Coordinates of C-alpha atoms in Angstrom, one line a residue:
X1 CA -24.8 -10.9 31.3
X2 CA -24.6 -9.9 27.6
X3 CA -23.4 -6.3 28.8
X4 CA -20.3 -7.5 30.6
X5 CA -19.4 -10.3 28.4
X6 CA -19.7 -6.8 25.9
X7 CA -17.7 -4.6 28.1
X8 CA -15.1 -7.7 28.2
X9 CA -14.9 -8.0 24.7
X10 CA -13.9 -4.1 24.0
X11 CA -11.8 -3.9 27.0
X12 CA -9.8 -6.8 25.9
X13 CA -10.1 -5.2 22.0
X14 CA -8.4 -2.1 23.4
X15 CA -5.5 -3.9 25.1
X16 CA -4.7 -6.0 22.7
X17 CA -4.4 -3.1 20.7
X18 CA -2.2 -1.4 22.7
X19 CA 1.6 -2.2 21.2
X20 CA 4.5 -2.1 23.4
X21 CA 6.8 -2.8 21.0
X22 CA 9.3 0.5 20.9
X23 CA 8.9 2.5 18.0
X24 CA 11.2 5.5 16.3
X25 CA 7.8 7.8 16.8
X26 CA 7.3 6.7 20.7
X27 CA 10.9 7.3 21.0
X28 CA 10.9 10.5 19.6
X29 CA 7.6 12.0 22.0
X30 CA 9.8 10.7 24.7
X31 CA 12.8 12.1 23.9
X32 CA 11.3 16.0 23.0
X33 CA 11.6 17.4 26.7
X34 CA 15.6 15.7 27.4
X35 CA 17.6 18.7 27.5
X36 CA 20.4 16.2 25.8
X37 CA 18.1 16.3 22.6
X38 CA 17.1 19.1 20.1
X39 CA 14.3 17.6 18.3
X40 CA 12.7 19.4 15.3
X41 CA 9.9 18.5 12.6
X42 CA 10.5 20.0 9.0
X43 CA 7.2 19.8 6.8
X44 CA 6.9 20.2 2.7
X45 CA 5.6 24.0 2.9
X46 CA 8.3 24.9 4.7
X47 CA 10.7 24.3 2.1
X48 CA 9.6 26.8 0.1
X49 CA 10.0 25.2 -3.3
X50 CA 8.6 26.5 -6.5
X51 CA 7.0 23.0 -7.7
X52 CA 7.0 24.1 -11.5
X53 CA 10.3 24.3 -11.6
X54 CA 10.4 20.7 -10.9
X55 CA 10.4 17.5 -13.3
X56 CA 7.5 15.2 -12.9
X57 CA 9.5 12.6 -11.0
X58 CA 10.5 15.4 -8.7
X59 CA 7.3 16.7 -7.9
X60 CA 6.0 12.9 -7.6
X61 CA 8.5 12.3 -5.2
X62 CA 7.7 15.7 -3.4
X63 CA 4.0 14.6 -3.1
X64 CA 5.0 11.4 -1.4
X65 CA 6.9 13.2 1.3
X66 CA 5.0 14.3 4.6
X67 CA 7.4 15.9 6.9
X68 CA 11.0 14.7 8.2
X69 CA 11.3 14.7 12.0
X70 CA 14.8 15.1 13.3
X71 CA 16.2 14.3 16.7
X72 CA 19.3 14.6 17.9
X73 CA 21.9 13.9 21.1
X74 CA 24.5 16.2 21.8
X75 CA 27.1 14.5 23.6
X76 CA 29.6 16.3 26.3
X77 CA 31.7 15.0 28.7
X78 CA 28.2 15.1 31.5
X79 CA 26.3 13.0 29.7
X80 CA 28.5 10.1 28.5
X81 CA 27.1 7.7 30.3
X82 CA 23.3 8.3 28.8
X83 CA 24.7 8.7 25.2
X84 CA 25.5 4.9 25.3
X85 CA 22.4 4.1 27.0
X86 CA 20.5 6.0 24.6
X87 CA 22.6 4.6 21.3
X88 CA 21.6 1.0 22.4
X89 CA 17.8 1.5 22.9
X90 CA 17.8 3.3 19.2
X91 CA 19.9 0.5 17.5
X92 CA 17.2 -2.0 19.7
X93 CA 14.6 -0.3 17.8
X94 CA 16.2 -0.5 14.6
X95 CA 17.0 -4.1 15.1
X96 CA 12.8 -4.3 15.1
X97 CA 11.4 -7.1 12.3
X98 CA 9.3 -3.6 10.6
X99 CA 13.0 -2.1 10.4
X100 CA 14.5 -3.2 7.1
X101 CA 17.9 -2.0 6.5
X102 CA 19.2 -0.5 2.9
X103 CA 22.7 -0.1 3.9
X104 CA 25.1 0.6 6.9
X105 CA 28.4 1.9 6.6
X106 CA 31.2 3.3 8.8
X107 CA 32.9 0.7 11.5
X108 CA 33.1 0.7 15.4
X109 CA 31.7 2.9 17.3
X110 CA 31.2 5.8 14.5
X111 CA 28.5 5.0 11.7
X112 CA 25.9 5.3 10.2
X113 CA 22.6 3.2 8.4
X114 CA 19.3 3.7 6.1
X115 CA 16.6 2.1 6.7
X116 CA 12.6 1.9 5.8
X117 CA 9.3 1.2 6.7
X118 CA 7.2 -1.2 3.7
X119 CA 8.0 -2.5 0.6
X120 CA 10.6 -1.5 -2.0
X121 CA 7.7 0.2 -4.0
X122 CA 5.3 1.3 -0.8
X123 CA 7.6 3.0 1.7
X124 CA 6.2 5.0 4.1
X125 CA 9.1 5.7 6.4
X126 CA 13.0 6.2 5.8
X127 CA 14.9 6.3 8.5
X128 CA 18.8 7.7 9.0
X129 CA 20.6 7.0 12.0
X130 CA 24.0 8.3 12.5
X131 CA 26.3 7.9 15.5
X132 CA 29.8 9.4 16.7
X133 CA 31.2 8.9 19.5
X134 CA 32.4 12.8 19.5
X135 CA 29.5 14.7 19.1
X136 CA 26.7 11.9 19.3
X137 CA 24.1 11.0 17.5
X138 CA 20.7 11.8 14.9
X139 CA 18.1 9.9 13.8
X140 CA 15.9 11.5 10.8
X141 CA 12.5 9.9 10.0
X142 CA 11.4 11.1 6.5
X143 CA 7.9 9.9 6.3
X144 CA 5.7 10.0 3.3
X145 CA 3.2 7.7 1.3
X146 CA 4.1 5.0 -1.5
X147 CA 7.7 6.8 -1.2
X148 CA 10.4 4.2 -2.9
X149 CA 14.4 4.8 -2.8
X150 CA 14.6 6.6 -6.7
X151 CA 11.9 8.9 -5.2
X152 CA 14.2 9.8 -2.1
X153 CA 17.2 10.4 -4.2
X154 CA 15.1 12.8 -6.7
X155 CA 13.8 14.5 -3.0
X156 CA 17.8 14.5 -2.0
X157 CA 18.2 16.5 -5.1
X158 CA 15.0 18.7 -4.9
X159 CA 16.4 19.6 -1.2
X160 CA 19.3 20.9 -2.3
X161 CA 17.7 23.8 -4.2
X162 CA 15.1 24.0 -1.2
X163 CA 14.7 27.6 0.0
X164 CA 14.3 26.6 3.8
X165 CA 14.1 29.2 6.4
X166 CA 16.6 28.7 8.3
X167 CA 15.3 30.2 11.8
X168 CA 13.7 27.6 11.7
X169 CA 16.7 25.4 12.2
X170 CA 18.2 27.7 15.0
X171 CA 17.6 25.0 17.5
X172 CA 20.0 22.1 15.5
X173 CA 22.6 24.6 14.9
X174 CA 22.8 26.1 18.3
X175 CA 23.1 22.5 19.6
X176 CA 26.3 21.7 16.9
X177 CA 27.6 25.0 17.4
X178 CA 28.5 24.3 21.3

């Protein structure tokens, strides 16, 4: 009797664990093998940045960052009808109580919006969605630990001098090239 009760109590453990709430990262797995999405994960080493050429804030900020994962829909004039489909579930999930949003700007159907994962000092995830109804749409998760928004703009900065090899990004060019 004490072994099932036991087996009930970790098999109910393990389903209450299980969250179906839709995430950005569940979204993402899902979304990898749609040939309507080019989906790419950039990580610190592969921006090649010489770290002592950096202030302290900038290197702070630098090791806060994790990796920045990219995914993006292509519109065309086959897939129309999934590009709205698509663009609702993503705003759904933004619209999600751990999604706080910094700012959102543009107006109709054409915009674009930060937001963030934490607290305004603890901020593990920021995310940039940006949607037009020409070409489609990106969402950008840069995740990190303890990350906060002066750190991001010092990594904006520090990205800009970023060395990045750019085969790597063949895949997200290809995909605005066509």
């Amino acid at each position: 009797m004490k072994r099932i009760l036991g087996l009930l109590i970790v098999v109910s453990a393990l389903f209450s664990s299980c969250n179906d709430e839709p995430s950005l990262q569940k979204y993402f797995v899902e979304k990898t093998e749609n040939k309507n999405f080019v989906a790419l994960d950039l990580s610190p080493n592969m921006l090649n940045i010489d770290s002592s050429k950096l202030s302290s804030e900038e290197n702070a900020a630098l090791k806060s960052f994790e990796k920045v994962n990219i995914l993006a829909f292509k519109l065309n004039d086959s897939n129309k009808a999934e590009f709205e489909s698509e663009k609702v579930k993503v705003g759904k999930i933004l619209k999600e109580e751990k999604y706080q949003e910094l700012m959102k700007f543009g107006s109709g159907k054409d915009g674009a919006s930060v937001s963030f994962v934490g607290d305004d000092e603890h901020i593990d995830e920021f995310v940039f969605y940006a949607n037009n109804k020409e070409n489609g749409f990106a969402v950008i998760r840069v995740l990190g630990k303890d990350m906060n928004p002066t750190g991001i703009l010092s990594l904006m900065s520090v990205l800009k001098n970023a060395n990045v090899d750019l085969e790597q990004l063949k895949p997200l060019q290809q995909m605005i090239s066509k």
